[in-house]
Coordinates of C-alpha atoms in Angstrom, one line a residue:
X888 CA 111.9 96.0 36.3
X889 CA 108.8 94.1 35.3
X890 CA 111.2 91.6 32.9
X891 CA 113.6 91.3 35.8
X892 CA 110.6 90.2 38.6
X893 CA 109.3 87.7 35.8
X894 CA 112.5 86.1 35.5
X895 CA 112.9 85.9 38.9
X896 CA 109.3 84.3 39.3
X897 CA 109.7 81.6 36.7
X898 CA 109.1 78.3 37.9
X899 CA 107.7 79.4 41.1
X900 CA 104.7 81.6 40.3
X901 CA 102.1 78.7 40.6
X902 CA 103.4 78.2 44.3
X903 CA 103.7 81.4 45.0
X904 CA 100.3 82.2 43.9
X905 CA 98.9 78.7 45.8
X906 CA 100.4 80.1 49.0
X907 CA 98.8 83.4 49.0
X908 CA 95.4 81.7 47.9
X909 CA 96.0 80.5 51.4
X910 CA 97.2 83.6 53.0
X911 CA 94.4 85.7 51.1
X912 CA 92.1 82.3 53.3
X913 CA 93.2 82.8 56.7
X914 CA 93.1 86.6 56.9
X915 CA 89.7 86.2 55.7
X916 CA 89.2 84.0 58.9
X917 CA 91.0 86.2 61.1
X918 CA 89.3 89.3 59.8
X919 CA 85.2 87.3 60.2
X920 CA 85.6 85.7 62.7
X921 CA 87.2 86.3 66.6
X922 CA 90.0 83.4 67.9
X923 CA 87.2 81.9 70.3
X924 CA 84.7 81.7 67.0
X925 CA 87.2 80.7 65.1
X926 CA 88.0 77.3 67.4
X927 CA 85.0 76.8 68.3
X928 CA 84.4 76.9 64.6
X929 CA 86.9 74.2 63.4
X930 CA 85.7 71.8 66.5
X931 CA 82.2 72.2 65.0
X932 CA 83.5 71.4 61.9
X933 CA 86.0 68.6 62.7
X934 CA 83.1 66.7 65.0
X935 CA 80.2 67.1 62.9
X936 CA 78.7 64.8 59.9
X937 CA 80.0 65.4 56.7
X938 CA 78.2 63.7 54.3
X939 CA 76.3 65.6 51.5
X940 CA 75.6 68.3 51.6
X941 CA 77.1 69.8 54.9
X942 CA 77.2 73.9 54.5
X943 CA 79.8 75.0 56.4
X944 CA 78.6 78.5 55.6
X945 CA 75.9 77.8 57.4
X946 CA 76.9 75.3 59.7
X947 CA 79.7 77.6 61.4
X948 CA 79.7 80.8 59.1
X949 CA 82.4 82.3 57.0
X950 CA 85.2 82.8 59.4
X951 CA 85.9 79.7 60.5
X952 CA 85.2 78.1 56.9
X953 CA 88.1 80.3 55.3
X954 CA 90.1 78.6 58.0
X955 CA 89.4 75.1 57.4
X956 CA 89.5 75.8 53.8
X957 CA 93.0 77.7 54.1
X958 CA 94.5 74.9 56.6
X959 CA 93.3 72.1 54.1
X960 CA 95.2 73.9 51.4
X961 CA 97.9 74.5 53.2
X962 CA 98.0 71.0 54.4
X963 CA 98.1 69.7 50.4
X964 CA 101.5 72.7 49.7
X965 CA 103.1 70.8 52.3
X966 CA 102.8 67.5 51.2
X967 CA 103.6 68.7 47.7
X968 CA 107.0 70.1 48.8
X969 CA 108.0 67.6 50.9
X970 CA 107.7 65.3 47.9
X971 CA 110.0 67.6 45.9
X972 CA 106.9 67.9 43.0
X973 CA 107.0 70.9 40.4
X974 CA 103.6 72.6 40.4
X975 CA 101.9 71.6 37.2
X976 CA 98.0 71.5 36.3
X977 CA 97.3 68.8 37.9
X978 CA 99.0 69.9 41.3
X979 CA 96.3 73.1 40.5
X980 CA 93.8 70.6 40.3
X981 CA 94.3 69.0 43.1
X982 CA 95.2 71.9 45.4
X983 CA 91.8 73.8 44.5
X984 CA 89.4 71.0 44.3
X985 CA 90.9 70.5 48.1
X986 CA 90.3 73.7 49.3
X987 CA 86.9 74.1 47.4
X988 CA 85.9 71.0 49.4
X989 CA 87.2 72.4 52.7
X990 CA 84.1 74.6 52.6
X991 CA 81.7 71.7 52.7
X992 CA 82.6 68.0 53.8
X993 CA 87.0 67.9 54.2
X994 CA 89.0 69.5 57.3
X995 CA 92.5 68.7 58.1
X996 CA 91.2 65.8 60.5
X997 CA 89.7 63.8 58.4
X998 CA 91.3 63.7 55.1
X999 CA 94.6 62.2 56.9
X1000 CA 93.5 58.7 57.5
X1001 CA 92.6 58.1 53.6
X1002 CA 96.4 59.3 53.0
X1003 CA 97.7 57.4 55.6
X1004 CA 96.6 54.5 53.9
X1005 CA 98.0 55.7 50.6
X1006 CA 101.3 56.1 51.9
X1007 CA 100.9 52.5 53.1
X1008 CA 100.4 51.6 49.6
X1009 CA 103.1 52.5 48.3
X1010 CA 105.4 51.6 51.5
X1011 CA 104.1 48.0 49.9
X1012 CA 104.9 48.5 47.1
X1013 CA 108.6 49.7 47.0
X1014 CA 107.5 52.6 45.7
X1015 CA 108.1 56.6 46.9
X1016 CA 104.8 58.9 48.3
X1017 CA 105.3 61.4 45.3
X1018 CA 104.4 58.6 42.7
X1019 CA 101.0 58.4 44.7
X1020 CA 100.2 61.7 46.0
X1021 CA 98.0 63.1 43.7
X1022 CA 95.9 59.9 44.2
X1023 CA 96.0 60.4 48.5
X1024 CA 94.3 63.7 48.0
X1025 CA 91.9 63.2 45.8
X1026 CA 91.0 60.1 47.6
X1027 CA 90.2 62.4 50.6
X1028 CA 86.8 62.9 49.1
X1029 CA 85.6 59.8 51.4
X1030 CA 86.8 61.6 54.3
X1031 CA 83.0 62.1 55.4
X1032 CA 83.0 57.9 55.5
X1033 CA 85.5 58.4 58.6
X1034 CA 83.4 60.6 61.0
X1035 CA 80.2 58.7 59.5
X1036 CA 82.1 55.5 61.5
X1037 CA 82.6 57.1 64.6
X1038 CA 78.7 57.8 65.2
X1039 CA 77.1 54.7 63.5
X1040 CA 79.2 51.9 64.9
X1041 CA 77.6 50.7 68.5
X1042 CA 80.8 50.8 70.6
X1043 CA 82.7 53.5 73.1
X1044 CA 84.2 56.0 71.1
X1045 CA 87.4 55.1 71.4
X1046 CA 86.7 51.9 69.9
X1047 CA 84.5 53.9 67.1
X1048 CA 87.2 56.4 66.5
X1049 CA 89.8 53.6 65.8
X1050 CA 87.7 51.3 64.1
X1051 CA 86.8 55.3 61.7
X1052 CA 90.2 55.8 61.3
X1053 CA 91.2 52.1 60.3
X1054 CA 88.1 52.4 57.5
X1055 CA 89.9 55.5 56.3
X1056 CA 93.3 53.9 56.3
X1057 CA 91.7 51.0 54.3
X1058 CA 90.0 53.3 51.6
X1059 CA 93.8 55.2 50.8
X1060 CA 95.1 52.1 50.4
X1061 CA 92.5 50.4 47.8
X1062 CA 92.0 53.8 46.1
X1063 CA 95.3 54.0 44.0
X1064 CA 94.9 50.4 41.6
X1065 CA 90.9 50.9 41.8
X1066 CA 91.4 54.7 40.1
X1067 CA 94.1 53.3 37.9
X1068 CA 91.5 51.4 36.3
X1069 CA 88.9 53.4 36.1
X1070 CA 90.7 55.9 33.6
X1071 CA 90.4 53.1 31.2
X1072 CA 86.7 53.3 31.5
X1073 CA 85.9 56.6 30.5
X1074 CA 89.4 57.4 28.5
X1075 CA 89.9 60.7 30.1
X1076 CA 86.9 62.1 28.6
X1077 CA 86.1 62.6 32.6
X1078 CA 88.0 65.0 34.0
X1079 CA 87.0 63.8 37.5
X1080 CA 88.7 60.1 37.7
X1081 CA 89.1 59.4 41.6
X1082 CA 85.4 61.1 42.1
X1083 CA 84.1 57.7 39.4
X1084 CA 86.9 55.6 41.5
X1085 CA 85.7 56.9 45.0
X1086 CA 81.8 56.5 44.2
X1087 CA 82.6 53.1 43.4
X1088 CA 84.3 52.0 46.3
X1089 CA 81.9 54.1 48.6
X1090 CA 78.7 52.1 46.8
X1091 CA 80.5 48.7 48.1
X1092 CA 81.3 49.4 51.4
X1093 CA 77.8 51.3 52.2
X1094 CA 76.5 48.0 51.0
X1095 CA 78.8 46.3 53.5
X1096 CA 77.9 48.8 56.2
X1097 CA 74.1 48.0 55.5
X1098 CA 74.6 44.0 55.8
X1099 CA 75.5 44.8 59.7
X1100 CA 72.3 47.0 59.8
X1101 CA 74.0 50.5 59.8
X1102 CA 72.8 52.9 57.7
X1103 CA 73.6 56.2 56.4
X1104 CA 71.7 59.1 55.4
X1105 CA 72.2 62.2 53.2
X1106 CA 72.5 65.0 54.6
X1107 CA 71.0 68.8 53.5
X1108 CA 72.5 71.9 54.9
X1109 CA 72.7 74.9 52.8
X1110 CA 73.2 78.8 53.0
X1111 CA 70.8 80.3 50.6
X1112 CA 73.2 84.0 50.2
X1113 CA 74.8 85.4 47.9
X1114 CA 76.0 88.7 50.0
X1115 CA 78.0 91.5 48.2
X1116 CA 81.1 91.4 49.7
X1117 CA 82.1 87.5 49.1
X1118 CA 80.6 88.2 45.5
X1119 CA 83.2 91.4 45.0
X1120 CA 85.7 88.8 46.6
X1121 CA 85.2 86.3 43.9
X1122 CA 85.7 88.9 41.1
X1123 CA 88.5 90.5 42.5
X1124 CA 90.3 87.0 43.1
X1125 CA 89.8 85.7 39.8
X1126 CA 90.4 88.8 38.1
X1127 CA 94.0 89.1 40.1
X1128 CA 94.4 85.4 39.2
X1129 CA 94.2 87.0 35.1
X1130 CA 96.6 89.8 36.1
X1131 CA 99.2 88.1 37.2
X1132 CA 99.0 85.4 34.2
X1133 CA 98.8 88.3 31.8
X1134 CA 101.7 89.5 33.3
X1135 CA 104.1 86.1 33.9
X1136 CA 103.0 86.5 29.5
X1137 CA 104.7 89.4 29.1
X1138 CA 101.0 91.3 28.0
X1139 CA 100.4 88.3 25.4
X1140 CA 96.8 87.3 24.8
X1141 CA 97.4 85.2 21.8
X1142 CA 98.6 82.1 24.0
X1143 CA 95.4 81.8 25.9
X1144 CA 93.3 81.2 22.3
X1145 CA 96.0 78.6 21.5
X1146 CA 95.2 77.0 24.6
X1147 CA 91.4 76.8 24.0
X1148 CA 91.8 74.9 21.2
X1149 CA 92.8 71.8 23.2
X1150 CA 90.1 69.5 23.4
X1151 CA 91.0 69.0 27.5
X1152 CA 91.1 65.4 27.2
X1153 CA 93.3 63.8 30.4
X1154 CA 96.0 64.0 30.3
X1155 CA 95.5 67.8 29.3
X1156 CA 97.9 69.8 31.6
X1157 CA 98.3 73.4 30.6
X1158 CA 101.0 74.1 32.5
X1159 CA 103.3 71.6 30.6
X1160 CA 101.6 72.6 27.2
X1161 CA 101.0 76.4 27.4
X1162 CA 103.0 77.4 30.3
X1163 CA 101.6 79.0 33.8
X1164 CA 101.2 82.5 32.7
X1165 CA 98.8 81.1 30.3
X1166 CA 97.4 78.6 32.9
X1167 CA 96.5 81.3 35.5
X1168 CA 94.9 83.5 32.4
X1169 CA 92.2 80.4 31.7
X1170 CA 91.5 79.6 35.6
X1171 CA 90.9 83.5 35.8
X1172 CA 88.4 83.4 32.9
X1173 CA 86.5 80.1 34.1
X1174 CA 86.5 81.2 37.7
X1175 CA 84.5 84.4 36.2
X1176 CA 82.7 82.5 34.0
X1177 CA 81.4 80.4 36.7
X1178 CA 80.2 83.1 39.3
X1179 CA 78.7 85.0 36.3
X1180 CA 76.6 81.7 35.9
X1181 CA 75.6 81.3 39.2
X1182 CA 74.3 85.2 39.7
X1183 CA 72.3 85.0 36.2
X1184 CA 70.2 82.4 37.5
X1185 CA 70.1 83.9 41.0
X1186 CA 71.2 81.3 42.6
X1187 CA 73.4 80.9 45.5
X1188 CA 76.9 81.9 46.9
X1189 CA 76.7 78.9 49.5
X1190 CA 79.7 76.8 50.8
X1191 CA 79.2 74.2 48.1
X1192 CA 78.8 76.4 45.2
X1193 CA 81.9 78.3 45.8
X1194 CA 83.7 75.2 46.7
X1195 CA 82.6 74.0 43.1
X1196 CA 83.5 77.0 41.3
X1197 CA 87.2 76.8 43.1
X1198 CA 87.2 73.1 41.8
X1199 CA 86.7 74.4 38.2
X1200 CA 89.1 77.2 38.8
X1201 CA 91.6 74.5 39.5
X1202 CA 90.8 72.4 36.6
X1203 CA 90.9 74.6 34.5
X1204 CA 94.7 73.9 35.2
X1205 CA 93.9 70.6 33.8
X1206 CA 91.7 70.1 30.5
X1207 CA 88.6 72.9 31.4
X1208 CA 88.4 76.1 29.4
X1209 CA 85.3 78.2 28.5
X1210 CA 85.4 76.6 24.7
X1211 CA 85.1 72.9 26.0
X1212 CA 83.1 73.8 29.3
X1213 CA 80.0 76.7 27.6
X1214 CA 78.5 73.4 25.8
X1215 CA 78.1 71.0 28.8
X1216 CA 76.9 74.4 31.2
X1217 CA 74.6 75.0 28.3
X1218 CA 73.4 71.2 28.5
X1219 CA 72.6 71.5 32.1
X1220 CA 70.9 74.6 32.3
X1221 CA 68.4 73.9 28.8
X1222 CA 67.4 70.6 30.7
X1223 CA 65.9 72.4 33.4
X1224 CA 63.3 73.2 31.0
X1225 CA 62.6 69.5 30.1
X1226 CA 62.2 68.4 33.8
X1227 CA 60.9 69.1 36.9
X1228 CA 64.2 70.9 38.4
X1229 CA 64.9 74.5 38.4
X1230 CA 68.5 76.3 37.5
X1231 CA 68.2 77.1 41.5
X1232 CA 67.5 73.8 42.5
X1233 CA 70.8 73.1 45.1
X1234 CA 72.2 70.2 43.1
X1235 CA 71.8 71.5 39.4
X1236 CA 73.6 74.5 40.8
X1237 CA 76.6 72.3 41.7
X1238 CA 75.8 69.9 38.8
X1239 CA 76.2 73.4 35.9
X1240 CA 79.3 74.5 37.5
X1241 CA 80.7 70.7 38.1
X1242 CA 79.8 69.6 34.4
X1243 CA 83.2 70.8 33.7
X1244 CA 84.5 67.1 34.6
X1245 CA 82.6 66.6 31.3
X1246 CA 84.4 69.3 29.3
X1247 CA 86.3 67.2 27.0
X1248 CA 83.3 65.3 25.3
X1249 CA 82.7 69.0 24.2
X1250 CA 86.4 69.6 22.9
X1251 CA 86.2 66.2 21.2
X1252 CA 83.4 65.9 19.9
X1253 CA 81.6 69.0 19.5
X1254 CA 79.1 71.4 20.6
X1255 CA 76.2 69.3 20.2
X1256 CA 77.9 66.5 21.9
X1257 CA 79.0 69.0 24.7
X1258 CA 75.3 70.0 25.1
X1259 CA 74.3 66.3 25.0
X1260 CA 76.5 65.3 27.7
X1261 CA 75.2 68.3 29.7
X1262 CA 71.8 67.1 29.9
X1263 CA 72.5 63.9 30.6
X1264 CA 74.5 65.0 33.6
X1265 CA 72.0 66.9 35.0
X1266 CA 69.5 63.9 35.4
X1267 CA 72.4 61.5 36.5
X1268 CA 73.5 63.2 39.8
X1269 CA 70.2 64.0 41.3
X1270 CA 69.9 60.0 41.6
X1271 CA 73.7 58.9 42.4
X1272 CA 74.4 60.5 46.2
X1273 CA 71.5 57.9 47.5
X1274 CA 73.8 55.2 46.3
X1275 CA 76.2 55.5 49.3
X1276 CA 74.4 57.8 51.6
X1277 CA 76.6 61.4 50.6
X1278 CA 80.1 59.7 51.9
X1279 CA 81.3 60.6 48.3
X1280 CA 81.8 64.2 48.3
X1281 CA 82.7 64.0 44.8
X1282 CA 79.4 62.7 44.1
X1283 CA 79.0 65.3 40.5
X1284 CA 82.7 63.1 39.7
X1285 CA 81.0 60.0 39.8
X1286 CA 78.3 60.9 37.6
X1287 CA 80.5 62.6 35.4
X1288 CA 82.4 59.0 35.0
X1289 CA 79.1 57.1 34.1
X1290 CA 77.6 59.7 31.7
X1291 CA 81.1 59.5 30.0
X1292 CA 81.7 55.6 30.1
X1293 CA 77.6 55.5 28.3
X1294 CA 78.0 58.5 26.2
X1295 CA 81.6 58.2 24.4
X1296 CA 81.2 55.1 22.9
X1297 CA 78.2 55.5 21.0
X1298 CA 79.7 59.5 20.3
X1299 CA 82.9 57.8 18.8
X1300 CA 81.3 54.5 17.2
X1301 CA 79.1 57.9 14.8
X1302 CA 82.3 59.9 15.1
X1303 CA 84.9 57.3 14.3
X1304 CA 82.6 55.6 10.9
X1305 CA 82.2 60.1 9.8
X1306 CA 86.1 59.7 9.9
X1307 CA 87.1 56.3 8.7
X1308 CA 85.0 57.4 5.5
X1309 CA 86.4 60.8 5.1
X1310 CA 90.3 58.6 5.3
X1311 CA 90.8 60.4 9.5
X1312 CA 91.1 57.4 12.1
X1313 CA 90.9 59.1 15.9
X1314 CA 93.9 59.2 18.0
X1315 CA 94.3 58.1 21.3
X1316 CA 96.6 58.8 24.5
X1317 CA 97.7 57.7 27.5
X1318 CA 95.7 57.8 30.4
X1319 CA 96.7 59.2 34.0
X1320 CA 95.4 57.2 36.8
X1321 CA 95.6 60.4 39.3
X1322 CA 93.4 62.7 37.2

C-alpha cells in the first residue's frame, strides 16, 4: 500500500507538501486569531511601514501573521502553476523564502507591483512569464520601497499610491538583467543572488529619493518570545517535513549523505540531482538545525527569525545542507566573542541562521574557509541596511553577495596555485541568474 501511494505521489509530492505548508498556515490563523482580528490584522499589515525590521508578531500577533504568510504562499503556488513549472529546488526556494518573509516585511499587496513590472519585462522582450518568474518573486523583497512611497512623497494619496505602485512596477522590470549580472560577481558562491541584485538597485534609488529631500529610516520592531507551542510547532513541522522524505525514499538514508557531499554551489538543485524524497529529508534536518541554534543561544522565536529559518528550510532545496552551512553558523557565532555583539543581538540572530547564503564557500573551500566567511558576515550586515533605509528585506542577501565577491577570489587565487601544483585545475559552471 505504501509502494502504491508513493508511486502515485511521484512528481507531485513537492506541491503537495507546498500546499499543505499553506493549509497547515491558515488554520493556524483561523485557530489564533477570530475573523474580525484576523482583518483587522491583514489591514494593519497591508498599510503599515515595512522596512527593516517590521515584527509582524508583534505588530498584529500570530493569527493574522500565519494568514499573511499562508496567502503570500499561496499567491507564489498559483503563479507557479499557471506557468506550467515542475516543482524543483529552486521553486522550494523561492516558495519558502516568500512565506518566511510574509512574517516580517511582504503581504499579498505589495509584492504585486514588483511582478507586474517583471511580467512587463518580458512582454518586451518576446519572451513567456515562466522564463522570468523565479526572478518576479524574489524581486518582491523591495516590496517595503512601495508603501515607503506612499507616506514619504508630499501629494494626495491617490497620487502617492500611484506614483508607489509605478516605483514598484519600475523595480520588477530592472531587476531581471541587473540579477543576471550579478551571479557573475560572486559565481554562485552566494546562494542569495536577487538579495546582492536588490540591495543594489535599492542603494541607487534611496540615493535618488534623498536628492528630492526624502528620506527613509530603518525601522525596529521585534517580539522578544520564544513560547512553547510555536517552538513544538517548528519541531513537529520539520520533523514531518523528514517523514515524508524518508518515506517518498522508500526508508533509505544513504541518499541524504550522497547529497551532503555537494559543495551547494548555484546552480545546486537537489531535486534534479538527488530527487525530492531526499530534498525534503535535508530541509527537515536544516530546519531543525536551525531552531536548535536559535534556543541554545536563547534567543528568540520572533517573526523574523522564523521567517529566516523557513528561508533556509527552503534553500536547503537549493545548495544548503548542514555539512556546508555548520562552518559559516560556526563563523558567526565565534565572532561574537571578538566584537561588541552578542549571539542574541536581533541581527546576528538573523545573520547565523541567514549565513547559509554563504554555505557554499564552506562546501568549496573548506571548513576554515566556511568559518572565515562566517565571521566576516557577521560584521558586514550590521552596517549594510543603513545603506537604503531597510527597503531591502533581503538585506543578510546583500551582504552575503559582497562577503563572497571579496572573499572567493583571494580563497581561489591560494586554492587554485595548492591545485595547479598538485596537477588539479578548479572547475567551473554555469550560473543561474534567478538564484
Amino acid at each position: 500500500m505504501g509502494k502504491g501511494l508513493a508511486v502515485r505521489l511521484k512528481d507531485k509530492e513537492l506541491l503537495i507538501f507546498s500546499v499543505m505548508t499553506m493549509v497547515v498556515l491558515l488554520l493556524a490563523a483561523v485557530i489564533m486569531g477570530t475573523p474580525a482580528e484576523l482583518l483587522q490584522g491583514m489591514a494593519t499589515i497591508i498599510l503599515s511601514r515595512d522596512a527593516l525590521i517590521t515584527d509582524y508578531f508583534e505588530l498584529v500577533g500570530y493569527g493574522a501573521a500565519f494568514l499573511n504568510a499562508g496567502l503570500v504562499l499561496g499567491i507564489g503556488i498559483l503563479l507557479i502553476r499557471m506557468q506550467k513549472i515542475p516543482f524543483t529546488g529552486l521553486t522550494m526556494a523561492v516558495l519558502f523564502i516568500n512565506a518566511g518573509f510574509a512574517l516580517f516585511g511582504k503581504n499579498p499587496v505589495n509584492v504585486l507591483p514588483m511582478i507586474l513590472g517583471t511580467w512587463l519585462y518580458a512582454r518586451l522582450h518576446h519572451s513567456g512569464m515562466n522564463r522570468y518568474i523565479y526572478t518576479a518573486l524574489f524581486g518582491s523583497c523591495l516590496a517595503p520601497m512601495v508603501t515607503e512611497m506612499v507616506y514619504l512623497l508630499p501629494f494626495s494619496f491617490g497620487i502617492n499610491l500611484l506614483c508607489a505602485v509605478g516605483v514598484g512596477v519600475l523595480v520588477g522590470f530592472v531587476l531581471p538583467p541587473l540579477s543576471m549580472h550579478t551571479a557573475s560577481m560572486h559565481m554562485g558562491y552566494n546562494l542569495f543572488n536577487v538579495g546582492f541584485s536588490a540591495g543594489l538597485l535599492a542603494f541607487v534609488m534611496v540615493c535618488i529619493m534623498q536628492s528630492f529631500g526624502l528620506k527613509s529610516s530603518s525601522v525596529f520592531i521585534w517580539k522578544a518570545e520564544r513560547p512553547v507551542w510555536l517552538i513544538a510547532g517548528l519541531y513537529l513541522y520539520f520533523t514531518a517535513a523528514f517523514m515524508y522524505g524518508f518515506f517518498i525514499n522508500g526508508g533509505k538514508l544513504k541518499p541524504l549523505f550522497k547529497l551532503m557531499k555537494h559543495p551547494g554551489r548555484a546552480v545546486a538543485d537537489f531535486v534534479l540531482m538527488d530527487g525530492a524524497g531526499t530534498t525534503l529529508m535535508n530541509m527537515g534536518i536544516m530546519g531543525i538545525l536551525c531552531t536548535s541554534y536559535i534556543l541554545l543561544i536563547g534567543g528568540d522565536l520572533s517573526g523574523p527569525v522564523v521567517g529566516a529559518i523557513l528561508t533556509v528550510f527552503g534553500f536547503a532545496a537549493f545548495g544548503a545542507h548542514a555539512r556546508n552551512y555548520l562552518p559559516v553558523l560556526a563563523g558567526v557565532f565565534l565572532s561574537t566573542f571578538l566584537n561588541h555583539m552578542q549571539p542574541t543581538t536581533p541581527g546576528i540572530q538573523m545573520g547565523a541562521i541567514f549565513a547559509a547564503g554563504l554555505s557554499p564557500i564552506a562546501g568549496q573551500f573548506g571548513i576554515l574557509a566556511g568559518v572565515l566567511a562566517g565571521m566576516l558576515h557577521s560584521v558586514v550586515v550590521v552596517c549594510t541596511s543603513s545603506l537604503y533605509g531597510g527597503l531591502n528585506l533581503y538585506n543578510n542577501g546583500f551582504s552575503t553577495g559582497l562577503v563572497a565577491i571579496v572573499l572567493v577570489p583571494v580563497l581561489e587565487s591560494f586554492i587554485k596555485g595548492f591545485k595547479i601544483r598538485h596537477g588539479r585545475e578548479p572547475k567551473t559552471r554555469k550560473l543561474d541568474a534567478d538564484t
